[in-house]
Short mmCIF file of C-alpha atoms and ligand atoms in Angstrom, two decimals:
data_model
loop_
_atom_site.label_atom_id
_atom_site.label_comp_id
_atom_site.label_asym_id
_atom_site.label_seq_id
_atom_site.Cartn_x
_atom_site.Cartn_y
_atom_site.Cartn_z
CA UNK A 7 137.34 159.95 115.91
CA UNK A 8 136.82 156.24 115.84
CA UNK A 9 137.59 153.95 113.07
CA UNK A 10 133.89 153.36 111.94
CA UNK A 11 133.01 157.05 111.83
CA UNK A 12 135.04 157.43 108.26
CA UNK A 13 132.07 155.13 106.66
CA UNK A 14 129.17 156.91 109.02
CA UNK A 15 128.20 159.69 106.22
CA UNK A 16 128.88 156.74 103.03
CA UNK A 17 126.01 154.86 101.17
CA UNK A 18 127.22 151.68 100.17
CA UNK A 19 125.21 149.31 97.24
CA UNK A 20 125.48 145.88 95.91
CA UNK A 21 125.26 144.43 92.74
CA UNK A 22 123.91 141.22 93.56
CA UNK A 23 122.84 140.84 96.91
CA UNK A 24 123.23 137.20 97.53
CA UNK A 25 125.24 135.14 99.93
CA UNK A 26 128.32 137.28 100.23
CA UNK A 27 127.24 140.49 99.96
CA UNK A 28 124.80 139.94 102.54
CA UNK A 29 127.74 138.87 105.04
CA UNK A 30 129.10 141.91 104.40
CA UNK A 31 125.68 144.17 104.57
CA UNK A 32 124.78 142.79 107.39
CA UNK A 33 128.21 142.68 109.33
CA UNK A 34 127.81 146.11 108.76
CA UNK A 35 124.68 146.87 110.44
CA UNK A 36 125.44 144.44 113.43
CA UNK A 37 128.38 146.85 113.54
CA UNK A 38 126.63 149.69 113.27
CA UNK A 39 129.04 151.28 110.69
CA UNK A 40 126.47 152.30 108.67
CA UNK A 41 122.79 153.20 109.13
CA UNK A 42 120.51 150.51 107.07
CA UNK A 43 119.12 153.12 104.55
CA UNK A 44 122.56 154.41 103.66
CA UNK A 45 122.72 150.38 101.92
CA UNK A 46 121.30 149.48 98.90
CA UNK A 47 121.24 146.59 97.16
CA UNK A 48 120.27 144.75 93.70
CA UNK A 49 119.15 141.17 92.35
CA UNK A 50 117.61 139.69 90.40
CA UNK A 51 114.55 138.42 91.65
CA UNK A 52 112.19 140.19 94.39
CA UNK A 53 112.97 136.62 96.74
CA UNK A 54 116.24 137.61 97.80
CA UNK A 55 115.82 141.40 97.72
CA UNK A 56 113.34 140.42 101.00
CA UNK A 57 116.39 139.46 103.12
CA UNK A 58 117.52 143.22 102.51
CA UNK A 59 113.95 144.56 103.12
CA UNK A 60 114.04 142.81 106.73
CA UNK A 61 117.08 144.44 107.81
CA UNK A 62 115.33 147.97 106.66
CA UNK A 63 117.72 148.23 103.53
CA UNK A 64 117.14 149.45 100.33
CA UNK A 65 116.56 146.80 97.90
CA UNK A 66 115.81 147.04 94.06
CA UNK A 67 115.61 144.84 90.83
CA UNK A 68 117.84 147.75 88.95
CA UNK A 69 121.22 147.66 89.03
CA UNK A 70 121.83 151.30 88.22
CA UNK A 71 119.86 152.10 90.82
CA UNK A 72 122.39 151.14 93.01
CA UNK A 73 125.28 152.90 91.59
CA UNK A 74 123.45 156.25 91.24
CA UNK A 75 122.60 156.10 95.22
CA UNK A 76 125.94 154.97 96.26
CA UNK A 77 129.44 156.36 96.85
CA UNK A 78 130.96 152.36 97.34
CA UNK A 79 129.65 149.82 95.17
CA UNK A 80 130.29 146.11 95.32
CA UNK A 81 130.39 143.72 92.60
CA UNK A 82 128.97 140.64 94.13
CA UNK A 83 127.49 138.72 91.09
CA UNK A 84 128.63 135.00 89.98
CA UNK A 85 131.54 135.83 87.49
CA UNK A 86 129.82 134.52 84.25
CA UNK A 87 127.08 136.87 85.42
CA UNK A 88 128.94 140.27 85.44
CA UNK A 89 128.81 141.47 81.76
CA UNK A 90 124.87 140.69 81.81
CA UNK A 91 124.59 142.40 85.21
CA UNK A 92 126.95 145.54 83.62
CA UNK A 93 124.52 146.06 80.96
CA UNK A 94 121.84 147.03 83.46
CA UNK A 95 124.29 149.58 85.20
CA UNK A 96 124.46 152.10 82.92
CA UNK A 97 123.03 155.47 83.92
CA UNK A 98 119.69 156.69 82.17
CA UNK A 99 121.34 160.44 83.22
CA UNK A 100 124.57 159.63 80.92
CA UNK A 101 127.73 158.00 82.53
CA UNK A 102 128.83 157.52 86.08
CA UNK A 103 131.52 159.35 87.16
CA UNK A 104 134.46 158.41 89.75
CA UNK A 105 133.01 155.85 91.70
CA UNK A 106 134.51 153.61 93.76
CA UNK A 107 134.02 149.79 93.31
CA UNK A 108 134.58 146.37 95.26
CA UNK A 109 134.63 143.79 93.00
CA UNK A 110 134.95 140.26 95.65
CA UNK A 111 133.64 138.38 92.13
CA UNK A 112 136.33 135.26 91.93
CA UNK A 113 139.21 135.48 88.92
CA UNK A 114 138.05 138.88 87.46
CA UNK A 115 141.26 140.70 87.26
CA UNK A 116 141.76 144.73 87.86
CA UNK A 117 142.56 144.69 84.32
CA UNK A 118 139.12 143.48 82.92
CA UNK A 119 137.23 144.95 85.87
CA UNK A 120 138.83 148.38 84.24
CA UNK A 121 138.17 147.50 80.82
CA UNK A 122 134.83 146.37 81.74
CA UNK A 123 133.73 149.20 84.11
CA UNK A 124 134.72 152.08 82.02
CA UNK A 125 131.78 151.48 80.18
CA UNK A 126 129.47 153.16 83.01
CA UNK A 127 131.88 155.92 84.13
CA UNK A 128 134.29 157.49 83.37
CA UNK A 129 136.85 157.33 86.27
CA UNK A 130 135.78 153.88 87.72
CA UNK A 131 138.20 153.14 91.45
CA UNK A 132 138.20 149.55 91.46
CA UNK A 133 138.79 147.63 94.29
CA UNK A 134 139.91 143.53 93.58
CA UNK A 135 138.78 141.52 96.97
CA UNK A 136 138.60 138.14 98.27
CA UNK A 137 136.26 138.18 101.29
CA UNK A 138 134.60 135.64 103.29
CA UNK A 139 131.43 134.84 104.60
CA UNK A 140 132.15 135.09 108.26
CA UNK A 141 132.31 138.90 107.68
CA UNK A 142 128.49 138.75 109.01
CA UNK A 143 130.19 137.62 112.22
CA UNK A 144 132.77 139.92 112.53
CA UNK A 145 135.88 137.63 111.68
CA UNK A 146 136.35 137.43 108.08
CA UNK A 147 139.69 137.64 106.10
CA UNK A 148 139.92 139.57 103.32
CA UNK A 149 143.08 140.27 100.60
CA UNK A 150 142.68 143.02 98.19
CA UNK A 151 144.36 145.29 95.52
CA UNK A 152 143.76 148.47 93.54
CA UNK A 153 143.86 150.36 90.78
CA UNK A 154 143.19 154.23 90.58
CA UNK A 155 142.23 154.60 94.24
CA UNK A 156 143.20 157.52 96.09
CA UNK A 157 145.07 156.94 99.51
CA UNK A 158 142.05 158.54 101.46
CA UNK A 159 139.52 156.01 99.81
CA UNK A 160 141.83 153.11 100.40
CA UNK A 161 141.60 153.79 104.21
CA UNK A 162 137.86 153.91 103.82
CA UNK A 163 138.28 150.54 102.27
CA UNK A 164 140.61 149.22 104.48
CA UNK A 165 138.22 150.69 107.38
CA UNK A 166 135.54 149.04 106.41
CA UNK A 167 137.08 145.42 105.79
CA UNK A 168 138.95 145.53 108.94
CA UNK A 169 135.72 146.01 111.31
CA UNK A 170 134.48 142.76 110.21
CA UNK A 171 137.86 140.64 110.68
CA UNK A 172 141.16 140.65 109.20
CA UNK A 173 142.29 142.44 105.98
CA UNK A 174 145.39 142.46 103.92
CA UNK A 175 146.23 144.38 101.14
CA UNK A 176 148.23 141.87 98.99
CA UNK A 177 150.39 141.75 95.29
CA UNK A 178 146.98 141.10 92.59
CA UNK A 179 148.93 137.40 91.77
CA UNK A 180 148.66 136.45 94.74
CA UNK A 181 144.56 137.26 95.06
CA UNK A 182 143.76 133.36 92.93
CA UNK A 183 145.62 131.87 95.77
CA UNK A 184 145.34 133.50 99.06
CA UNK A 185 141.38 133.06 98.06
CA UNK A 186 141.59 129.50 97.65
CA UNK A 187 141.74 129.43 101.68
CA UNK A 188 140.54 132.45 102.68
CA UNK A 189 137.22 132.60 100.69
CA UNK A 190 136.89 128.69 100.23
CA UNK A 191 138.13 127.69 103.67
CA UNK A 192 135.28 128.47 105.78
CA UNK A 193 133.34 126.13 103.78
CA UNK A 194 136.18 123.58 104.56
CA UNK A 195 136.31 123.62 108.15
CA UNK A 196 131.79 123.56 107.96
CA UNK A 197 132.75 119.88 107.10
CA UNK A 198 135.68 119.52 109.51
CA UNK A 199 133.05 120.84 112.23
CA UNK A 200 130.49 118.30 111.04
CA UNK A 201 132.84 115.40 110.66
CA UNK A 202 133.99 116.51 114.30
CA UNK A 203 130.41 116.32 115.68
CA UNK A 204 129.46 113.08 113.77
CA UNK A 205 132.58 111.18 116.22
CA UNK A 206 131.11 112.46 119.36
CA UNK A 207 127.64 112.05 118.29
CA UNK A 208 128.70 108.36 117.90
CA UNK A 209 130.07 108.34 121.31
CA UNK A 210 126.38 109.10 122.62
CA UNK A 211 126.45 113.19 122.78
CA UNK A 212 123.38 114.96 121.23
CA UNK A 213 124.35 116.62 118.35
CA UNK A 214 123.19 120.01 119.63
CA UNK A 215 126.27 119.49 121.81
CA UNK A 216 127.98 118.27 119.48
CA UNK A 217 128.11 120.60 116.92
CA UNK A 218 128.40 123.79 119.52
CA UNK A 219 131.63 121.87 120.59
CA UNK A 220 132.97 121.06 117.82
CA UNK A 221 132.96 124.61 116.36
CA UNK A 222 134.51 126.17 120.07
CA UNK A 223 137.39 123.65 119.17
CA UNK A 224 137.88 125.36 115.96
CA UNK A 225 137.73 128.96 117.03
CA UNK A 226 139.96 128.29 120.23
CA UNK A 227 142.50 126.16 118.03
CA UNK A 228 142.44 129.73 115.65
CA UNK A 229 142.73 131.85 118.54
CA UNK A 230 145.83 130.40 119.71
CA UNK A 231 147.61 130.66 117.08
CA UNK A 232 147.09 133.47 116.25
CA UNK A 233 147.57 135.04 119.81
CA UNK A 234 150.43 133.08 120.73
CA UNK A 235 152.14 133.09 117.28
CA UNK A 236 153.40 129.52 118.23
CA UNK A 237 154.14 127.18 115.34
CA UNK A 238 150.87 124.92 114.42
CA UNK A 239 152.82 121.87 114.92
CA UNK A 240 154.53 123.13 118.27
CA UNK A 241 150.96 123.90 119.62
CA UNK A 242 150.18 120.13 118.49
CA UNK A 243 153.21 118.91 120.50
CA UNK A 244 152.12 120.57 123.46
CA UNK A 245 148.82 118.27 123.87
CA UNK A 246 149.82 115.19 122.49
CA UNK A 247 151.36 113.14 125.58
CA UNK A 248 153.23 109.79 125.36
CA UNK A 249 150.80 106.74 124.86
CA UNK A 250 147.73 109.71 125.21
CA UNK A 251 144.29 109.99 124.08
CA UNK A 252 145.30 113.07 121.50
CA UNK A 253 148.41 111.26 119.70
CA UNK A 254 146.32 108.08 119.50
CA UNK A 255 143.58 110.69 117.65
CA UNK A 256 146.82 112.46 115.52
CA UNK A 257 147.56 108.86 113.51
CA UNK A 258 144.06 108.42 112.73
CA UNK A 259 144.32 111.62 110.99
CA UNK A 260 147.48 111.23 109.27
CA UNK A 261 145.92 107.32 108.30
CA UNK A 262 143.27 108.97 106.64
CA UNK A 263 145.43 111.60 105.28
CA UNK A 264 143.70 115.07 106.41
CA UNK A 265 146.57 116.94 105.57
CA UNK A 266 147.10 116.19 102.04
CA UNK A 267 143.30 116.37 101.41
CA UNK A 268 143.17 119.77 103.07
CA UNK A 269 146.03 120.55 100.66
CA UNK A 270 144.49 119.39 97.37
CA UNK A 271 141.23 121.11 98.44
CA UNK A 272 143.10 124.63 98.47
CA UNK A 273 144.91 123.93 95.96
CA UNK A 274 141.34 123.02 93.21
CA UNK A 275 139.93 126.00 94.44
CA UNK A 276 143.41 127.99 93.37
CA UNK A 277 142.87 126.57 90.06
CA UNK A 278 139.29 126.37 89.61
CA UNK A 279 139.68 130.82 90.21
CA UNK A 280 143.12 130.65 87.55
CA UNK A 281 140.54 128.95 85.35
CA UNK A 282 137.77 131.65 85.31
CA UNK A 283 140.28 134.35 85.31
CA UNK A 284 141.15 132.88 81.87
CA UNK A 285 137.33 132.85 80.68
CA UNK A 286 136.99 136.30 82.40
CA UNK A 287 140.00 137.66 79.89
CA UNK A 288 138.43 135.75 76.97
CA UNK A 289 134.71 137.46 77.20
N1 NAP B 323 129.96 132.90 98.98
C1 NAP B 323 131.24 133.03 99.34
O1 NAP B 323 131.70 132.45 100.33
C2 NAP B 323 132.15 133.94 98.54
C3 NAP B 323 133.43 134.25 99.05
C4 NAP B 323 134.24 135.11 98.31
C5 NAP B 323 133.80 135.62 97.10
N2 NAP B 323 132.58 135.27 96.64
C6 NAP B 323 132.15 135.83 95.34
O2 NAP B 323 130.94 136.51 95.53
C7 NAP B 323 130.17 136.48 94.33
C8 NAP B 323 128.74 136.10 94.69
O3 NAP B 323 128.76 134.83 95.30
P1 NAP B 323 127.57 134.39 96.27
O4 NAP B 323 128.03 133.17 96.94
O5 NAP B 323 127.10 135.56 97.07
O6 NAP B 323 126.46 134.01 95.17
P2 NAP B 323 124.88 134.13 95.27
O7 NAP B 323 124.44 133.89 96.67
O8 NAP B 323 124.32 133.26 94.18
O9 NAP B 323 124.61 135.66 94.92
C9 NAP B 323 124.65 136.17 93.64
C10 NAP B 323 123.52 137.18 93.51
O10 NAP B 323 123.56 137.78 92.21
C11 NAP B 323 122.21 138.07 91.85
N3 NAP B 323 122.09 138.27 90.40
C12 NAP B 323 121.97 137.36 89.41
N4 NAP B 323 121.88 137.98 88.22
C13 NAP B 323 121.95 139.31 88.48
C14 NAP B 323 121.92 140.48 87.67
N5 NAP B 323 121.81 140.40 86.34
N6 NAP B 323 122.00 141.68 88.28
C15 NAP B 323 122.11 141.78 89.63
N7 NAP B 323 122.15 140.71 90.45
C16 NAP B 323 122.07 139.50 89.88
C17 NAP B 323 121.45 136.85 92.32
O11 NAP B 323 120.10 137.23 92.42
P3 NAP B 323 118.88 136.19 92.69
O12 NAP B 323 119.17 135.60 94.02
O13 NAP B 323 117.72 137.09 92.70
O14 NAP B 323 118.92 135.21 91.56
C18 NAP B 323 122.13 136.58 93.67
O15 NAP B 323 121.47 137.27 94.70
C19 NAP B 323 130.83 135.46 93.39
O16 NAP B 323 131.46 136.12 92.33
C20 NAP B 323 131.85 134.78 94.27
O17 NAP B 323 133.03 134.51 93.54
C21 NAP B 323 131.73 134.45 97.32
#
């Protein structure tokens, strides 16, 4: 039995189907881990339910809708939308019972998830995540936790992450930070790609070019660390010669001090999440 066949037979929703949990719907499909009408997914206007619609999903304006058709949910709202978007779960048929859900909302904690979620049924499995948005593509990271899921769910979680990228299951204080790259960085490195571009474009290649090349840089640079497991600086050793083209490239980064913004970037987004958590707790 392959990996993908534990999700075959599951119907998976979304509450809020906007940019992330469309990564993750459609990474799916591209997959073919799931069949497009065993996904469902809610919003609030009809505008980006259409996105869905294309793909031959199941789209709807009612959030409970979701929930009652689907054996994984995913909490995918902005976080200072999730107790208005809870108030449309509830069943009309009484309360849900035992489902399992994904929040990937920023800063919510298990705790309030659980407080908040046992409102609509009665034995909520909750899922914490940080995903990213290159899930669509097949090479997203995400972290997660848990709290009240089975061993044979996790798996199907697990399962499910892993087929589009990377997935760790990691201690709930860490979730803030590891975030701060893994669900922030890709928008990090969009502007490192640009910025890339923009100094070749200068030097007279079409941008077309440009940009294609710029991005292969970045994914080869990943790949090699991660497939040689040498040290990031030991890799930059290895193609910076004496008096060559790359060192003379190196100080102009360091000049213009790359690494500490790349730092301080991370490290707003960490706090930025620390600081909804704390509005999350005070709702
Ligand atoms: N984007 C990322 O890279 C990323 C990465 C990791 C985690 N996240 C998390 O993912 C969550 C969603 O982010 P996003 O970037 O996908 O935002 P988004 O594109 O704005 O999507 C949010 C969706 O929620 C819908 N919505 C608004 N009110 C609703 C309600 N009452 N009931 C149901 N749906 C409702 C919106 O519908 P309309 O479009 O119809 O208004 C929209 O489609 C956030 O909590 C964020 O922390 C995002």
């Amino acid at each position: 039995m392959q990996k993908s066949d534990l999700l075959l037979d599951k119907t998976v929703g979304f509450i809020g189907g906007g940019n992330m949990a469309q990564a993750i719907g459609i990474g799916l499909i591209k997959k073919n881990a799931l069949k497009p009408n065993n996904i469902w997914a809610s919003s609030n206007t009809e505008k980006t339910l259409s996105v869905w619609k294309d793909y031959g999903m199941n789209a709807t304006l009612h959030n409970y809708e979701v929930i009652e058709h689907c054996d994984i949910i995913f909490l995918s709202v902005k976080p200072h939308i999730l107790n208005e978007a809870l108030q449309t779960c509830k069943s009309p048929s009484g309360v849900f019972k035992g489902k399992l859900y994904i929040s990937v909302i920023v800063g919510i904690s298990l705790n309030v998830l659980e407080e908040k979620l046992s409102k609509i049924d009665e034995n909520p499995k909750i899922v914490r995540s940080m995903p990213n948005t290159p899930m669509m593509v097949s090479e997203g990271i995400t972290v997660y936790c848990c709290s009240n899921v089975p061993e044979a769910e996790e798996k199907i979680v697990k399962t499910l992450f892993s087929l589009l990228g990377m997935c760790e299951k990691i201690s709930e204080s860490l979730i803030n930070s590891a975030g701060g790259l893994t669900g922030s960085g890709p928008a990090y490195l969009y502007t490192v790609i640009e910025a890339l571009a923009d100094g070749v474009v200068k030097k007279g290649v079409p941008r077309e070019l440009a940009t294609k090349f710029a991005a292969q840089v970045l994914v080869g640079a990943g790949k090699m660390v991660l497939k040689t497991e040498k040290h990031p600086g030991q890799l930059k050793d290895e193609v910076c010669s004496p008096n060559g083209s790359t060192i003379a490239g190196i100080s102009e980064i360091e000049r213009g001090g790359v690494r500490s913004s790349m730092i301080n970037a991370v490290e707003a987004a960490v706090n930025k999440s620390d600081e909804l958590a704390l509005l999350s707790i005070k709702d």
